[in-house]
Coordinates of C-alpha atoms in Angstrom, one line a residue:
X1 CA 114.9 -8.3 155.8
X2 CA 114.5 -4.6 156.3
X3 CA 112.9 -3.6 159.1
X4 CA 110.3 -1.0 159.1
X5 CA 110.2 -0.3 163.1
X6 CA 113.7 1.4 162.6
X7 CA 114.0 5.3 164.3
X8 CA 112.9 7.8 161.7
X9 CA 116.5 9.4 160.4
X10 CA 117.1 12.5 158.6
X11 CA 119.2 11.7 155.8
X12 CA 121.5 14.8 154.1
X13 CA 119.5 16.5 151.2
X14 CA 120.2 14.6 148.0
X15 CA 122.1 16.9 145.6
X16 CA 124.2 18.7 147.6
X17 CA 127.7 18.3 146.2
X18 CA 131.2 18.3 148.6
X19 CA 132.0 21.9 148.1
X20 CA 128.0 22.1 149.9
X21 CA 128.9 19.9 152.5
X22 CA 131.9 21.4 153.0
X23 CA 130.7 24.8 153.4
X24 CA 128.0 23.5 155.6
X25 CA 130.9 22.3 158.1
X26 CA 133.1 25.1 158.1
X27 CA 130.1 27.8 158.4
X28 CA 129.2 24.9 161.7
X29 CA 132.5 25.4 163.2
X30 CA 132.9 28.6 162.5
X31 CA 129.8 29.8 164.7
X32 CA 130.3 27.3 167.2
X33 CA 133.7 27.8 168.2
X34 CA 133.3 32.0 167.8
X35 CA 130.0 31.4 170.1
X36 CA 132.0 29.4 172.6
X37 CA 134.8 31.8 172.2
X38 CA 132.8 35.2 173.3
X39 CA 131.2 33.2 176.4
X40 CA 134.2 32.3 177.8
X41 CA 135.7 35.4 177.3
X42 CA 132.9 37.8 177.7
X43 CA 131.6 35.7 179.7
X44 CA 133.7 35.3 181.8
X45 CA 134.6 39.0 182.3
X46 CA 130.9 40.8 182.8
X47 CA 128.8 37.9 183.9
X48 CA 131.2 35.7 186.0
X49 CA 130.8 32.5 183.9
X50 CA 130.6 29.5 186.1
X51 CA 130.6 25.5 185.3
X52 CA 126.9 25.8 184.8
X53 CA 127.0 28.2 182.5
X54 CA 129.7 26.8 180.5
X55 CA 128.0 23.5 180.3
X56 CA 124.5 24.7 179.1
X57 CA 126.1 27.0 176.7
X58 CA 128.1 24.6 175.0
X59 CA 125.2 21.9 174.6
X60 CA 123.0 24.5 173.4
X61 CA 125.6 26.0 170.7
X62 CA 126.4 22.7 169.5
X63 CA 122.6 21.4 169.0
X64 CA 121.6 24.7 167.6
X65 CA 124.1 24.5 164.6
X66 CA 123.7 20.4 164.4
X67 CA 119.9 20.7 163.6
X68 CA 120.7 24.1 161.2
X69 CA 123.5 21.9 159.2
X70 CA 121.8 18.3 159.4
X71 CA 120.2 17.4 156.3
X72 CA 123.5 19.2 154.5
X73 CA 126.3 17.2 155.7
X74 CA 125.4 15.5 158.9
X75 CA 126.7 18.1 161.0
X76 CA 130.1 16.8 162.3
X77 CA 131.7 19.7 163.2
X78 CA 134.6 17.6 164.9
X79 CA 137.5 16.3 163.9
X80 CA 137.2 13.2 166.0
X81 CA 133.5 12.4 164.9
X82 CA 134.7 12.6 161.6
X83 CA 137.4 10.4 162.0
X84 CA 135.8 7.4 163.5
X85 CA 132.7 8.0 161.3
X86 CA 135.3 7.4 158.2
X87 CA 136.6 4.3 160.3
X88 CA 133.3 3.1 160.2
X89 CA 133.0 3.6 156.5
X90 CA 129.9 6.2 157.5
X91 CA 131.8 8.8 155.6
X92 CA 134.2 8.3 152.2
X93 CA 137.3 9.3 152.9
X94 CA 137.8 12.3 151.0
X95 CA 134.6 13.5 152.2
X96 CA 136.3 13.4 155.7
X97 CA 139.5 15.0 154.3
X98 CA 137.6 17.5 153.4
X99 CA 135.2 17.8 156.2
X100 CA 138.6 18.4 159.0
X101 CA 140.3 21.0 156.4
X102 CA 136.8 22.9 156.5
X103 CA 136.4 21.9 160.3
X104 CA 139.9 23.8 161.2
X105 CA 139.4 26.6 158.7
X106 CA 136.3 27.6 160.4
X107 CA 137.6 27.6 163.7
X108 CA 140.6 29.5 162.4
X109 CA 138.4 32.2 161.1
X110 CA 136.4 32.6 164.2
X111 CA 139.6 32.8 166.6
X112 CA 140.4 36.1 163.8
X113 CA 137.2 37.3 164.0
X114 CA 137.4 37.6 168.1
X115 CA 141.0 38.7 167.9
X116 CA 139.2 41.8 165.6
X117 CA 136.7 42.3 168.5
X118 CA 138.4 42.1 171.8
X119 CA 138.9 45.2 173.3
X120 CA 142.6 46.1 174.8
X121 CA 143.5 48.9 176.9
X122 CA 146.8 49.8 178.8
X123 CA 145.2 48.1 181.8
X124 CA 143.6 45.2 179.9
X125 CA 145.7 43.2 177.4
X126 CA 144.8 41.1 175.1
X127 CA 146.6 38.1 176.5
X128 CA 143.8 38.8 179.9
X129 CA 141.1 37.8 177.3
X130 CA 143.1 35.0 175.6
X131 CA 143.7 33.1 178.9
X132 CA 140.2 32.7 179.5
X133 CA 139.6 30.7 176.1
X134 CA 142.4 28.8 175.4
X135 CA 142.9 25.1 176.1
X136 CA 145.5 23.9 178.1
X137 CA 146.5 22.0 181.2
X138 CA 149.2 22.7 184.3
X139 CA 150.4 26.3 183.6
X140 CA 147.6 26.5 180.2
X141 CA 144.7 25.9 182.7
X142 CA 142.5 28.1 183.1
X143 CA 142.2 27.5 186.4
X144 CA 145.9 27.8 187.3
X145 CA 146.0 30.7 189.5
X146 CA 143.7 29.1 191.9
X147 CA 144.9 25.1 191.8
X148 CA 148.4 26.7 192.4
X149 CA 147.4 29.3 195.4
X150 CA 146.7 26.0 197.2
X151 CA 149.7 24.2 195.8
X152 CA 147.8 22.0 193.2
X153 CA 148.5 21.5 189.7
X154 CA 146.7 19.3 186.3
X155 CA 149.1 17.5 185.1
X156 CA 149.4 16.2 181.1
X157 CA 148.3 12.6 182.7
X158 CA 145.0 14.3 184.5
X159 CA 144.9 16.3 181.3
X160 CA 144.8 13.1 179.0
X161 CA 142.4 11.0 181.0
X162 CA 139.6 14.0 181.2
X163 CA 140.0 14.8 177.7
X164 CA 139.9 11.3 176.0
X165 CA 137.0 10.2 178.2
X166 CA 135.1 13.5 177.1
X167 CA 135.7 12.6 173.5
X168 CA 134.3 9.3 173.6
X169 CA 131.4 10.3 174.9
X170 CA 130.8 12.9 171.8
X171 CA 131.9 10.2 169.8
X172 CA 130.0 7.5 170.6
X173 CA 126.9 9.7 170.7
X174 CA 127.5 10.6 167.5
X175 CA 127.8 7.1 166.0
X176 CA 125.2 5.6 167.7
X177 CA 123.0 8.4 166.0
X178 CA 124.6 8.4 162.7
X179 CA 123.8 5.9 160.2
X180 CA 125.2 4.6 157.0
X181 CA 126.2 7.8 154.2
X182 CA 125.9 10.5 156.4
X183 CA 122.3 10.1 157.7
X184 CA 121.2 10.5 161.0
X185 CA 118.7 10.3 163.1
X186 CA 115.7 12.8 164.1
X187 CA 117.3 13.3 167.2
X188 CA 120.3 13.9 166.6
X189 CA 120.7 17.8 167.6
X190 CA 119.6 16.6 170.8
X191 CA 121.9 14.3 171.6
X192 CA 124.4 15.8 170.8
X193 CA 123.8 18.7 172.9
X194 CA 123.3 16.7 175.6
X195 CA 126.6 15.0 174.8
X196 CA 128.6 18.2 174.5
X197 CA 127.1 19.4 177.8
X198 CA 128.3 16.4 179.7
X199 CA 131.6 16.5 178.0
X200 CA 131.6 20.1 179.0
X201 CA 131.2 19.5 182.4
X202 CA 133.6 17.0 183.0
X203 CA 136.8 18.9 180.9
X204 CA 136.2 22.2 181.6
X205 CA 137.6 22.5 185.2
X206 CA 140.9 20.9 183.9
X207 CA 141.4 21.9 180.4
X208 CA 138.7 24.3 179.7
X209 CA 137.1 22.0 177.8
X210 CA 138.4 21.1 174.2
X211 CA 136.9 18.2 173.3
X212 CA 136.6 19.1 170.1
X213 CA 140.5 19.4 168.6
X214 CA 139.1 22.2 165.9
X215 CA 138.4 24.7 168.5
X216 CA 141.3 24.1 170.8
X217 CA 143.2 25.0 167.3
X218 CA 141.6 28.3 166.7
X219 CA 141.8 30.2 169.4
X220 CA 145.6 29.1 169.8
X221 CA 146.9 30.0 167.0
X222 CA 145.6 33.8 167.6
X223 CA 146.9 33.1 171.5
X224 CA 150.5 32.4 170.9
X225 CA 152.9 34.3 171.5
X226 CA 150.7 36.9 173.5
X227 CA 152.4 36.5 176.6
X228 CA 150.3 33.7 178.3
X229 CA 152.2 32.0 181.4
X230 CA 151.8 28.9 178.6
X231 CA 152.2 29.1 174.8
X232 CA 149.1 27.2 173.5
X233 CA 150.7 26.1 170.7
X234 CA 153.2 23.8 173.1
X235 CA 150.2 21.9 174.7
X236 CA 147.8 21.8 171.7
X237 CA 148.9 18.1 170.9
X238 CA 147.4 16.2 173.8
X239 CA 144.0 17.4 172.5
X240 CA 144.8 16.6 168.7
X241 CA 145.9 12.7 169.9
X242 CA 143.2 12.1 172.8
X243 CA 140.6 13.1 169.9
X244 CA 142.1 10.6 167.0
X245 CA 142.8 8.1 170.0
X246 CA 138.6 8.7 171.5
X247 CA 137.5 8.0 167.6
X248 CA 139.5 4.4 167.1
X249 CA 138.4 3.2 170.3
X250 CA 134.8 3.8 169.7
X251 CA 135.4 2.7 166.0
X252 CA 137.0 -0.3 167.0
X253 CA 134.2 -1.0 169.3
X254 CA 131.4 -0.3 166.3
X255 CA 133.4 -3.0 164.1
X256 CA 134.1 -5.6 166.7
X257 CA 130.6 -5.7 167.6
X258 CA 129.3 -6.1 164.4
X259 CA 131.6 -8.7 163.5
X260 CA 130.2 -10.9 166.6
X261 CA 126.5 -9.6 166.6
X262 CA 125.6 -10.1 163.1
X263 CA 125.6 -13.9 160.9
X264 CA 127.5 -13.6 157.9
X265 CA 124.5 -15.0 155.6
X266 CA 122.3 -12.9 157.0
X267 CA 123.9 -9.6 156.6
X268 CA 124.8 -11.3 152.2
X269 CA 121.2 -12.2 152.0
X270 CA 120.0 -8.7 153.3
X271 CA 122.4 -7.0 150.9
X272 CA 121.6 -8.5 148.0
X273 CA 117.9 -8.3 148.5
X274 CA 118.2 -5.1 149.2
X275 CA 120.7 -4.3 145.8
X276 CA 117.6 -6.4 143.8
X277 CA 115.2 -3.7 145.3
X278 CA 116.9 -0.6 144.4
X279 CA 117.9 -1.9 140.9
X280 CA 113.7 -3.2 140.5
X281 CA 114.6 -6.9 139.5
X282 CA 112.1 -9.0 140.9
X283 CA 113.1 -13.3 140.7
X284 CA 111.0 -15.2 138.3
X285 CA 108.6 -17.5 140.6
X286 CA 111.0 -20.8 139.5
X287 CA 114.1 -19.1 140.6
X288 CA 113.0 -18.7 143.9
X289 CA 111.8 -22.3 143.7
X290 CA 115.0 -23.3 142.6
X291 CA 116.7 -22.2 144.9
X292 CA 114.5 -23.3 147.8
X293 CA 114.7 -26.9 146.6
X294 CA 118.4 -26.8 146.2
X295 CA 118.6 -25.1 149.7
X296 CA 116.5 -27.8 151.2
X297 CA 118.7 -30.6 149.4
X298 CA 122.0 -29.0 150.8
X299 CA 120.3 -28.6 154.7
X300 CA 118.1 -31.8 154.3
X301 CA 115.3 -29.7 154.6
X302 CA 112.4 -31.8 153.6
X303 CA 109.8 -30.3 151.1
X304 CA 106.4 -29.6 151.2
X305 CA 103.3 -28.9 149.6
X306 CA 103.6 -27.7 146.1
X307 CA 107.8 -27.9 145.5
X308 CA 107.3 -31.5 146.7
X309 CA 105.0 -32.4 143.9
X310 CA 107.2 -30.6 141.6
X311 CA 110.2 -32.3 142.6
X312 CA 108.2 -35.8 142.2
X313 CA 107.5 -35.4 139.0
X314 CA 111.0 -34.3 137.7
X315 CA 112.4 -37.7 139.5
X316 CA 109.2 -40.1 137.7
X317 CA 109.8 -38.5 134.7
X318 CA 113.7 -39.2 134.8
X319 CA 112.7 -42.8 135.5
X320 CA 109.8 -43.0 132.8
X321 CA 113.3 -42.4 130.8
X322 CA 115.4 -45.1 131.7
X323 CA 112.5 -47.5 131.2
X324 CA 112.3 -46.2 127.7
X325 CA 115.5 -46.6 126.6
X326 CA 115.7 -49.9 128.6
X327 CA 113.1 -51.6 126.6
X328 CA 114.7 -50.1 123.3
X329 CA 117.9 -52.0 123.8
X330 CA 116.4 -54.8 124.8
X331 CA 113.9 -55.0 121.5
X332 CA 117.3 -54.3 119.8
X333 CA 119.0 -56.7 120.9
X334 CA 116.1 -59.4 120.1
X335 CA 115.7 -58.3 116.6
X336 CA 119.9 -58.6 116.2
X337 CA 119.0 -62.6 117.8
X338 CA 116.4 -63.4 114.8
X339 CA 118.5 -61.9 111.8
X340 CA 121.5 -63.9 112.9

């Protein structure tokens, strides 16, 4: 039965086509990641960014363009969400095909757009800049000059943990708060600011804080071949696999528990009642009747009140039958005696 204590969602505006929702993710990612790009490079060079800053400036960014792009597409924005949302059959397929392309696009258009507004000088090159925005771990980090003063280094293991534990957490958030066809709840923004903060907070000392495999993607492929002390490009897979890895695990926890939390003819009886509400077809009163006696015969349910009297009836009229054609042969048979 449906239940009408549920959270209120926000459900994508009906009518908006792919090439909308589309839009509405690449014009997402394409803010966020520029946004995250200038504060860690601007940032970072005239305010001294620190782990504080990083961490409210991400959760910001990220709730600010979730509650702009909501009601369009569900705001994804990430690779890995959508992923695990379409291995959770919360978004079609193609939908999330299309979703990543525009997800990467975007992020590919803002690492341009901050390549066209850096500014370079014989004493400041371009690759200062890029170091401070890239993702990357041991010689990619962008804490590398300090770890290795004091002989330290992140290594791809450290690098792989931090990241994949990050992701989960954006990824479960986003699940938990995402229901069926792309609707989500009235909170959503929320959390998942809150969820990229966190995230944030746990990455950034080691890898600068991906989490989200789009906008490690943009700003490397602008950063290559710059002259950082690591090409981007080189390390860019671990955050590409700990993203697709972070989405099955949380997917394959969404399935399994639904699998063992929810009775089979529970789940068919609430489906099709709730197919026979959307369509308008309302039972006949002795369909439902029917099928409440035959129920009660299969379980041995015993009836009562009126369906009792009903069923009564049926059985002393099947046996008003019998008698019937019981005394007919027999009066039959008598008049067949006399002729003879």
């Amino acid at each position: 039965m449906t239940d009408t204590t549920t959270t209120a969602s926000v459900q994508p505006k009906k009518g908006h086509d792919l090439w909308a929702r589309a839009l509405s993710e690449f014009a997402g990612s394409l803010l966020i990641c520029f946004a995250i790009y200038l504060m860690c490079t601007f940032g970072s060079a005239f305010y001294n960014v620190n782990l504080a800053f990083v961490t409210v400036g991400v959760g910001v960014i990220y709730a600010a363009m979730t509650a702009i792009f909501a009601r369009i597409s569900g705001a994804q924005f990430n690779p890995a969400v959508t992923v695990a949302a379409m291995l959770t059959s919360k978004t079609k397929v193609w939908d999330g095909i299309c979703y990543i392309v525009a997800q990467i696009l975007g992020a590919i258009v803002a690492g341009g757009l901050l390549r066209l507004v850096l500014p370079t000088s014989e004493s400041v090159a371009a690759n200062q800049w890029y170091a401070m925005a890239v993702n990357g771990y041991d010689k990619g980090s962008s804490l590398y000059t300090s770890l290795n003063s004091l002989g330290l280094t992140f290594s791809i293991t450290v690098a792989i943990i931090v990241e994949l534990l990050a992701s989960i957490i954006v990824v479960a958030a986003a699940m938990v708060s995402m229901r069926k066809h792309g609707k989500v709840r009235s909170d959503y923004a929320l959390v998942m600011g809150v969820a990229y903060a966190a995230a944030s907070a746990m990455s950034f000392p080691v890898t600068g804080a991906s989490i989200n495999p789009a906008r490690a993607t943009g700003i490397a492929v602008f950063a290559q071949g710059q002259g950082l002390t690591q090409e981007p490009l080189a390390q860019l897979w671990v955050f590409w696999v700990t993203a697709v890895l972070a989405a099955a695990i949380v997917a394959l926890v969404i399935i399994v528990s639904q699998l063992l939390g929810t009775p089979k003819t529970s789940v068919d009886s609430d489906v099709a009642e709730a197919a026979m509400a959307q369509a308008g077809e309302v039972p006949a009163e002795d369909e439902v009747e029917a099928v409440q006696i035959a129920e009660a015969e299969n379980y041995n349910v015993p009836l009562t009140g009126e369906q009792t009297d009903n069923d009564y009836s049926v059985i002393e009229e099947e046996d008003a039958e019998e008698e019937t054609e019981q005394d007919d042969s027999q009066t039959d048979s008598a008049d067949g005696v006399e002729r003879h």
